[in-house]
Short mmCIF file of C-alpha atoms in Angstrom, two decimals:
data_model
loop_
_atom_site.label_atom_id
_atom_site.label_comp_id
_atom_site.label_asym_id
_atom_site.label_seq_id
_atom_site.Cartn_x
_atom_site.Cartn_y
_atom_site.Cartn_z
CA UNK A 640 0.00 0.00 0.00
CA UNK A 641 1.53 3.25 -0.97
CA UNK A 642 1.67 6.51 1.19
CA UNK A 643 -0.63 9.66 -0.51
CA UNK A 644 0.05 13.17 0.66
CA UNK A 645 -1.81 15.86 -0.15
CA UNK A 646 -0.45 19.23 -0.71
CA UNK A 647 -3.56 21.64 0.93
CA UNK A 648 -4.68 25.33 -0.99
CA UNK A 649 -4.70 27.71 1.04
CA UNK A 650 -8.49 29.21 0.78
CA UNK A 651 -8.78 32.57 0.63
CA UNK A 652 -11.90 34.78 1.38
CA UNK A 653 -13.41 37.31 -0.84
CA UNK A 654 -11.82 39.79 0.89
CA UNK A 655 -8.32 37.92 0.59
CA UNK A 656 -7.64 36.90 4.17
CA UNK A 657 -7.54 32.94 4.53
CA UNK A 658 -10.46 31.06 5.11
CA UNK A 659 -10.05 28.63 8.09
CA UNK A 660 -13.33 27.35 7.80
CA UNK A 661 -12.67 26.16 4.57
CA UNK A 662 -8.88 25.00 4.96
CA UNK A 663 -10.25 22.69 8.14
CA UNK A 664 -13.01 21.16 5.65
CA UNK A 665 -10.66 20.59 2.85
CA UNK A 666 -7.96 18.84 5.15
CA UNK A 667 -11.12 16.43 6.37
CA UNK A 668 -12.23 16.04 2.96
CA UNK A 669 -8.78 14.74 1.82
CA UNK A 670 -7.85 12.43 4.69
CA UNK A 671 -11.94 11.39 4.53
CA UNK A 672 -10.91 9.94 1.28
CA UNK A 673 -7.84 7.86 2.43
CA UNK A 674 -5.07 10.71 2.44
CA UNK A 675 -2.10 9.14 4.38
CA UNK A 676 -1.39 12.82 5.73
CA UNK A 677 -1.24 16.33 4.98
CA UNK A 678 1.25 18.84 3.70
CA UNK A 679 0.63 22.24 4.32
CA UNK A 680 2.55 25.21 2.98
CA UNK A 681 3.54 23.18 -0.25
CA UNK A 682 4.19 25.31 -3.53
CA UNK A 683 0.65 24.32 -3.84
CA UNK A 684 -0.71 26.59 -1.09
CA UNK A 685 0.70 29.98 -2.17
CA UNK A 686 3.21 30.22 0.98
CA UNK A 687 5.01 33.25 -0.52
CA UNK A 688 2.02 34.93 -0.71
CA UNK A 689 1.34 34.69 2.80
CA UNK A 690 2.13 36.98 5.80
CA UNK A 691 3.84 35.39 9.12
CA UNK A 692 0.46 35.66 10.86
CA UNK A 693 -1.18 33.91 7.85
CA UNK A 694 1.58 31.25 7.45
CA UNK A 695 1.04 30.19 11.26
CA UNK A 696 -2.66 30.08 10.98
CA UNK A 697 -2.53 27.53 8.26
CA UNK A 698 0.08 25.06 10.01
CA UNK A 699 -2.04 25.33 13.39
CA UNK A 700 -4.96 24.41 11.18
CA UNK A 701 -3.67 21.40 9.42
CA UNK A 702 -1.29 20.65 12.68
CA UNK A 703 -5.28 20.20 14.51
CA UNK A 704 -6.96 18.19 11.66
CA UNK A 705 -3.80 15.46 11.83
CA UNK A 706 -4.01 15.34 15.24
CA UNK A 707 -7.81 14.68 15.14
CA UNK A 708 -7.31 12.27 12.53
CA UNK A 709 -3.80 10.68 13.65
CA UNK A 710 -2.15 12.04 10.15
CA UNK A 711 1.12 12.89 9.76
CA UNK A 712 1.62 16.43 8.82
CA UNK A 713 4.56 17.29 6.77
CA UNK A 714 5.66 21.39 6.44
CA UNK A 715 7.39 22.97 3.65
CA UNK A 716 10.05 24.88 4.02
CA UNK A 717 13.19 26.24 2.76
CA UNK A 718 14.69 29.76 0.67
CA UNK A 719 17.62 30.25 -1.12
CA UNK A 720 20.69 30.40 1.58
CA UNK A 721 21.19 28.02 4.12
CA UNK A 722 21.02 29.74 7.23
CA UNK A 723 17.78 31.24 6.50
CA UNK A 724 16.50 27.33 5.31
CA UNK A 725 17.52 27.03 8.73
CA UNK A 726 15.76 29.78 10.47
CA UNK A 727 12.51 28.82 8.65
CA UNK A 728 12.99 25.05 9.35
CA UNK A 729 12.84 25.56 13.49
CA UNK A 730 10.62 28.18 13.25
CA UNK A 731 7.75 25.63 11.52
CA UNK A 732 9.13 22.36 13.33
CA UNK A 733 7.09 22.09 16.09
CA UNK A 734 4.12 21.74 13.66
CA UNK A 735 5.83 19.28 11.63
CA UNK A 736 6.09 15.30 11.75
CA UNK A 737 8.39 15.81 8.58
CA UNK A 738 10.12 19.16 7.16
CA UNK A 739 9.93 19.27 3.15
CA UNK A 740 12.80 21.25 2.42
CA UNK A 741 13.50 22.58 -1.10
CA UNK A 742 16.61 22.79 -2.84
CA UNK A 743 18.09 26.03 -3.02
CA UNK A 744 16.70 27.76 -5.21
CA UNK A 745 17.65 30.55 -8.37
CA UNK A 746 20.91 30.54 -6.98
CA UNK A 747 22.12 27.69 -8.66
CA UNK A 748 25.13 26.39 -6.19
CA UNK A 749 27.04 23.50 -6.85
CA UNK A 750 26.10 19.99 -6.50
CA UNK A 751 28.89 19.82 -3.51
CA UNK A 752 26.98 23.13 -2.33
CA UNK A 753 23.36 21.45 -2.12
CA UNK A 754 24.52 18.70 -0.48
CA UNK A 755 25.93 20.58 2.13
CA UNK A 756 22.88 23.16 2.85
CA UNK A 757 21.19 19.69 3.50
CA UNK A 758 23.50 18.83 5.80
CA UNK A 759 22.88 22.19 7.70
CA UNK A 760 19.33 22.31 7.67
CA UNK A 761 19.12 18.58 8.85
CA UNK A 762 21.34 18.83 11.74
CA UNK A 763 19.33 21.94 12.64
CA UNK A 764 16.17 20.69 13.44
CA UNK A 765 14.58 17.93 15.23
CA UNK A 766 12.58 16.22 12.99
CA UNK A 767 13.35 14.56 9.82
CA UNK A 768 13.55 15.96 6.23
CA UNK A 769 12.24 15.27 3.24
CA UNK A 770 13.71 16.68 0.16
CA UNK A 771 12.08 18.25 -2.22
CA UNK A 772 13.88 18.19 -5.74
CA UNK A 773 11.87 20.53 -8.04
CA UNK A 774 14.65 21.50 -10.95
CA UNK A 775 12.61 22.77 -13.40
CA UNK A 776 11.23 25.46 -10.54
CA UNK A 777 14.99 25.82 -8.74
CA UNK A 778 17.16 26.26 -11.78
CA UNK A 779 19.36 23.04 -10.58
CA UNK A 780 19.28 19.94 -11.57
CA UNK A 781 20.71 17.20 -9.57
CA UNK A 782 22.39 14.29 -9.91
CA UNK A 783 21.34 10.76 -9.07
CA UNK A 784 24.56 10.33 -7.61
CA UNK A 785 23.94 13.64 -5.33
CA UNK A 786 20.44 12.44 -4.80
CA UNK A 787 21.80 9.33 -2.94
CA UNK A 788 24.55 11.37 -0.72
CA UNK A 789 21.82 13.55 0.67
CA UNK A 790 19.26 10.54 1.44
CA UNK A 791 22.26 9.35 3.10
CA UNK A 792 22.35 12.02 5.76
CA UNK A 793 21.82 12.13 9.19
CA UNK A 794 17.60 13.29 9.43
CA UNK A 795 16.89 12.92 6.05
CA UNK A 796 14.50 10.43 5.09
CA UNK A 797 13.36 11.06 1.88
CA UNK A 798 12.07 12.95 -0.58
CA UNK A 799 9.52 14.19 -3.31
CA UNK A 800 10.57 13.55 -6.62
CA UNK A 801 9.71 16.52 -9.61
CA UNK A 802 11.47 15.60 -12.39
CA UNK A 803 9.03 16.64 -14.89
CA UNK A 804 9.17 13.45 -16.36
CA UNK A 805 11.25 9.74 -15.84
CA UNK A 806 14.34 10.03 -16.70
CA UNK A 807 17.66 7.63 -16.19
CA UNK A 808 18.69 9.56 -13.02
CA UNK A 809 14.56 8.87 -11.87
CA UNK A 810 15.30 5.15 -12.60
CA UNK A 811 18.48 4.98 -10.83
CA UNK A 812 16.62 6.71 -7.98
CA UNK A 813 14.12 4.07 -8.06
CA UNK A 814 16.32 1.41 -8.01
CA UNK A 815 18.92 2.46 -5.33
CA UNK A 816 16.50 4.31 -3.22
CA UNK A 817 12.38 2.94 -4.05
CA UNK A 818 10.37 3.33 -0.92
CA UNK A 819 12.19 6.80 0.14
CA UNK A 820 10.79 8.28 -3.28
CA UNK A 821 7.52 10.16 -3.10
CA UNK A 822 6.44 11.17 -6.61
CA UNK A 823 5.40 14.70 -7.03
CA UNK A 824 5.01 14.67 -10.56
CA UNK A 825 1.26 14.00 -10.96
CA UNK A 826 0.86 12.65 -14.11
CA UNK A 827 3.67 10.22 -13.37
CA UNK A 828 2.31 9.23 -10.48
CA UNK A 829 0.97 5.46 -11.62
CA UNK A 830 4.02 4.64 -13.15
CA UNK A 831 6.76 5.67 -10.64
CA UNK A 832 5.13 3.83 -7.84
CA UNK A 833 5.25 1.13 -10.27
CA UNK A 834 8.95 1.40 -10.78
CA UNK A 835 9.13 0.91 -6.87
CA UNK A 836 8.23 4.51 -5.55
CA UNK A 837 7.34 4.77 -1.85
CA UNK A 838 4.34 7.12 -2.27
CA UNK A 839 3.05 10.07 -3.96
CA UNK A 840 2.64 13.87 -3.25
CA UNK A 841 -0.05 14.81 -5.30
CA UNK A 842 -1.97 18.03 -5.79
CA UNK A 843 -4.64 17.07 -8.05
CA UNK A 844 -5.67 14.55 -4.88
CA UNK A 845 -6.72 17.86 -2.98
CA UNK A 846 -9.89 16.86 -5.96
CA UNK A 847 -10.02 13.25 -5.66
CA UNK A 848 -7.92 11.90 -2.69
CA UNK A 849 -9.75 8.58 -3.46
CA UNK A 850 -8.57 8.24 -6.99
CA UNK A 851 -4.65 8.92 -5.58
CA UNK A 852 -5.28 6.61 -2.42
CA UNK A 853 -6.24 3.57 -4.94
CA UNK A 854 -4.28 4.55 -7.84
CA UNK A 855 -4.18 1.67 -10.27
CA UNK A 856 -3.31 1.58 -13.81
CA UNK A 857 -7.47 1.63 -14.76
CA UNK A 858 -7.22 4.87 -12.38
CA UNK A 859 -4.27 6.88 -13.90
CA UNK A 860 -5.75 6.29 -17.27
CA UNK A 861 -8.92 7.78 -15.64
CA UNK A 862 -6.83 10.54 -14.52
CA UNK A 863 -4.72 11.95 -17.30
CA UNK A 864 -7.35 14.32 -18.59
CA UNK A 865 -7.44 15.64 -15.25
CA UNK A 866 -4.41 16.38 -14.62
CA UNK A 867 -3.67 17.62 -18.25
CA UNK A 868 -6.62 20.38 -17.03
CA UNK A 869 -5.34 21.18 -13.67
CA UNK A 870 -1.76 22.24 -14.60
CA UNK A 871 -2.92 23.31 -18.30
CA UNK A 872 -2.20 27.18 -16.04
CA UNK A 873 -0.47 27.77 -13.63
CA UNK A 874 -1.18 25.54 -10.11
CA UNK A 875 -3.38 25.79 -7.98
CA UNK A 876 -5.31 28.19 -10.29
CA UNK A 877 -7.54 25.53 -11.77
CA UNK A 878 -7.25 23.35 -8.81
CA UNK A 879 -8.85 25.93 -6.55
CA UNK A 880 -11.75 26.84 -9.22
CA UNK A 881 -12.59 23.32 -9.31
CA UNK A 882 -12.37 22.89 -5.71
CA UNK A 883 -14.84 25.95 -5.13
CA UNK A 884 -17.11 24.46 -7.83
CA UNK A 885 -17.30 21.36 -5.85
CA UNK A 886 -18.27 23.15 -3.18
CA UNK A 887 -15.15 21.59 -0.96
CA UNK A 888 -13.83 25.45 -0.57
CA UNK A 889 -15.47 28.51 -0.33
CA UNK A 890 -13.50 30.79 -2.98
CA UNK A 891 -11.45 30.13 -5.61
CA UNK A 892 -9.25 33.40 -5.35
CA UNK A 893 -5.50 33.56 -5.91
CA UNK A 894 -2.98 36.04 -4.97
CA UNK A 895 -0.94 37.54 -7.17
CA UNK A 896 0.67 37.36 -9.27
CA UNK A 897 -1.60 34.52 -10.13
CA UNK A 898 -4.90 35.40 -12.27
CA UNK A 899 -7.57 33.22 -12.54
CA UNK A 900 -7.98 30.48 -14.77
CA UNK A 901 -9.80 30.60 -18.12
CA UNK A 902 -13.57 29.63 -17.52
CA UNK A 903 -13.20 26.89 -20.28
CA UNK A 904 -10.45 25.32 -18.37
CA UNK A 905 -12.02 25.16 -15.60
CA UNK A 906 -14.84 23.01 -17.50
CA UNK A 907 -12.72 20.76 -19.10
CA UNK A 908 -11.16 19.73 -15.53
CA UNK A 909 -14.46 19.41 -14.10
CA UNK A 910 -15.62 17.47 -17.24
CA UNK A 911 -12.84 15.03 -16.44
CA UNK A 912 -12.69 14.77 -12.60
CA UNK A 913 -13.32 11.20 -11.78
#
C-alpha cells in the first residue's frame, strides 16, 4: 500500500484573508478519502504569498486536523541560503512530523553546495527531512549520484521527486533508493510507484484523494485528462476553481501574481474529474 500526501490550498476569502473554515473542511475532505497525511505550505498553497500571521494560521490548522485524525503532517520549508532554510525550518518544526525542504533555489550552487545546505538544515532541526527536488522550478538539476549522498544524511529520510518526467537519473533513484521516493510529478504518479516509488505527493488529490489513495493503472488512465486540465495554467489556479465548484472550498481566489484560470479550463477539468 503506498503513502498519498496531499499538498492543501490555502483558501482565501473574498476579501483575501484565509479562510479557516474552509482549509479545516478541505484537510477532512482529503484524509476522509484515504489521504495518508497532509502537507501544508507546499508550492501548492501559495506560501510566498502569505504573511507570518497567515503562514502560522494555516500550520495550526492542518497541525489540529492530523491530530484529530492521527495524520502525519509534513511542512514545507526552505529559501535560497542556508542559514535562512535554517531559520525557517525551526521556526515551523514544532508543527511538523516531517520538514519538506527545497533545494536552493535561483541561486544555482554547486552539486557539492546542495549537499551541504542539506546537511545544515538537517542537523538543525529535530525532525526529519524530506527533500524536495523541483529542478525545473529551482534552476538546478541534480544528480542521481547527489540524490543518494543527501538521502544518506543524518535526518533525512526522503524525498519528493519533480522531475518533470522519468528520466535515467529517476530510474536509478528508483532502483537504489524505491520506498524513500515520493512522486510529485502528478501525471507520473501510476508509473513511478510502479517502478518501486514509496508514495506520492499529489496536488490534483486535494480533488479526488480517493482516486490517488487507490491509484491503479485503470485509475491513472482515468486521470490523465485531469491532470492535463489542472496544470494546463499555472497551479493551484484551476485546482482551486474546481475545488470551489465542488463546493469543498469557499473561494477560488488567488494572490498575485496569479490570475484566474480561463472559464473553459475550468470546464474541461471538471468534465474530467473522476
Amino acid at each position: 500500500m503506498h503513502a498519498t500526501h496531499v499538498p492543501l490550498v490555502t483558501p482565501f476569502t473574498p476579501e483575501g484573508e484565509v479562510d479557516v473554515a474552509s482549509l479545516e473542511r478541505l484537510a477532512k475532505h482529503v484524509l476522509d478519502g484515504g489521504a495518508s497525511g497532509l502537507v501544508a505550505l507546499g508550492t501548492t498553497g501559495e506560501p510566498a504569498t502569505l504573511s507570518p500571521d497567515e503562514l502560522e494560521t494555516v500550520l495550526r490548522v492542518a497541525r489540529n486536523v492530523c491530530d484529530a485524525y492521527g495524520a502525519p503532517l509534513t511542512v514545507g520549508a526552505g529559501t535560497m541560503g542556508t542559514d535562512a532554510t535554517i531559520a525557517q525550518a525551526r521556526e515551523r518544526a514544532s508543527y511538523a512530523d516531517r520538514l519538506l525542504v527545497v533545494a536552493p533555489y535561483y541561486l544555482r550552487p554547486t552539486e557539492e553546495g546542495v549537499v551541504r545546505h542539506f546537511a545544515a538544515v538537517a542537523s538543525a532541526v529535530d525532525v526529519p527531512v524530506l527533500i524536495y527536488n523541483i529542478p525545473y522550478r529551482t534552476g538546478r538539476a541534480l544528480s542521481a549520484e547527489t540524490i543518494l549522498r543527501i538521502l544518506d544524511l543524518d535526518g533525512v529520510v526522503g524525498m519528493k521527486h519533480c522531475p518533470g518526467g522519468i528520466d535515467a537519473d529517476t530510474l536509478v533513484l528508483l532502483a537504489e533508493a524505491g520506498e524513500k521516493v515520493l512522486c510529485g510529478d502528478d501525471a507520473y504518479a501510476y508509473p513511478m510507484l510502479a517502478l518501486g516509488a514509496g508514495g506520492v505527493i499529489a496536488a490534483t488529490a486535494n480533488l479526488v484523494p480517493s482516486a490517488y489513495a487507490n491509484l491503479d493503472l485503470a485509475m491513472h488512465d482515468r486521470l490523465v485528462p485531469l491532470v492535463d486540465a489542472l496544470f494546463s495554467e499555472p497551479s493551484p489556479t484551476v485546482l482551486k476553481a474546481c475545488l470551489a465548484a465542488r463546493g469543498i472550498i469557499d473561494d477560488p481566489s488567488v494572490r498575485a501574481p496569479f490570475l484566474p484560470p480561463a472559464p473553459e479550463t475550468v470546464e474541461r477539468a471538471l468534465k474530467s474529474a473522476v
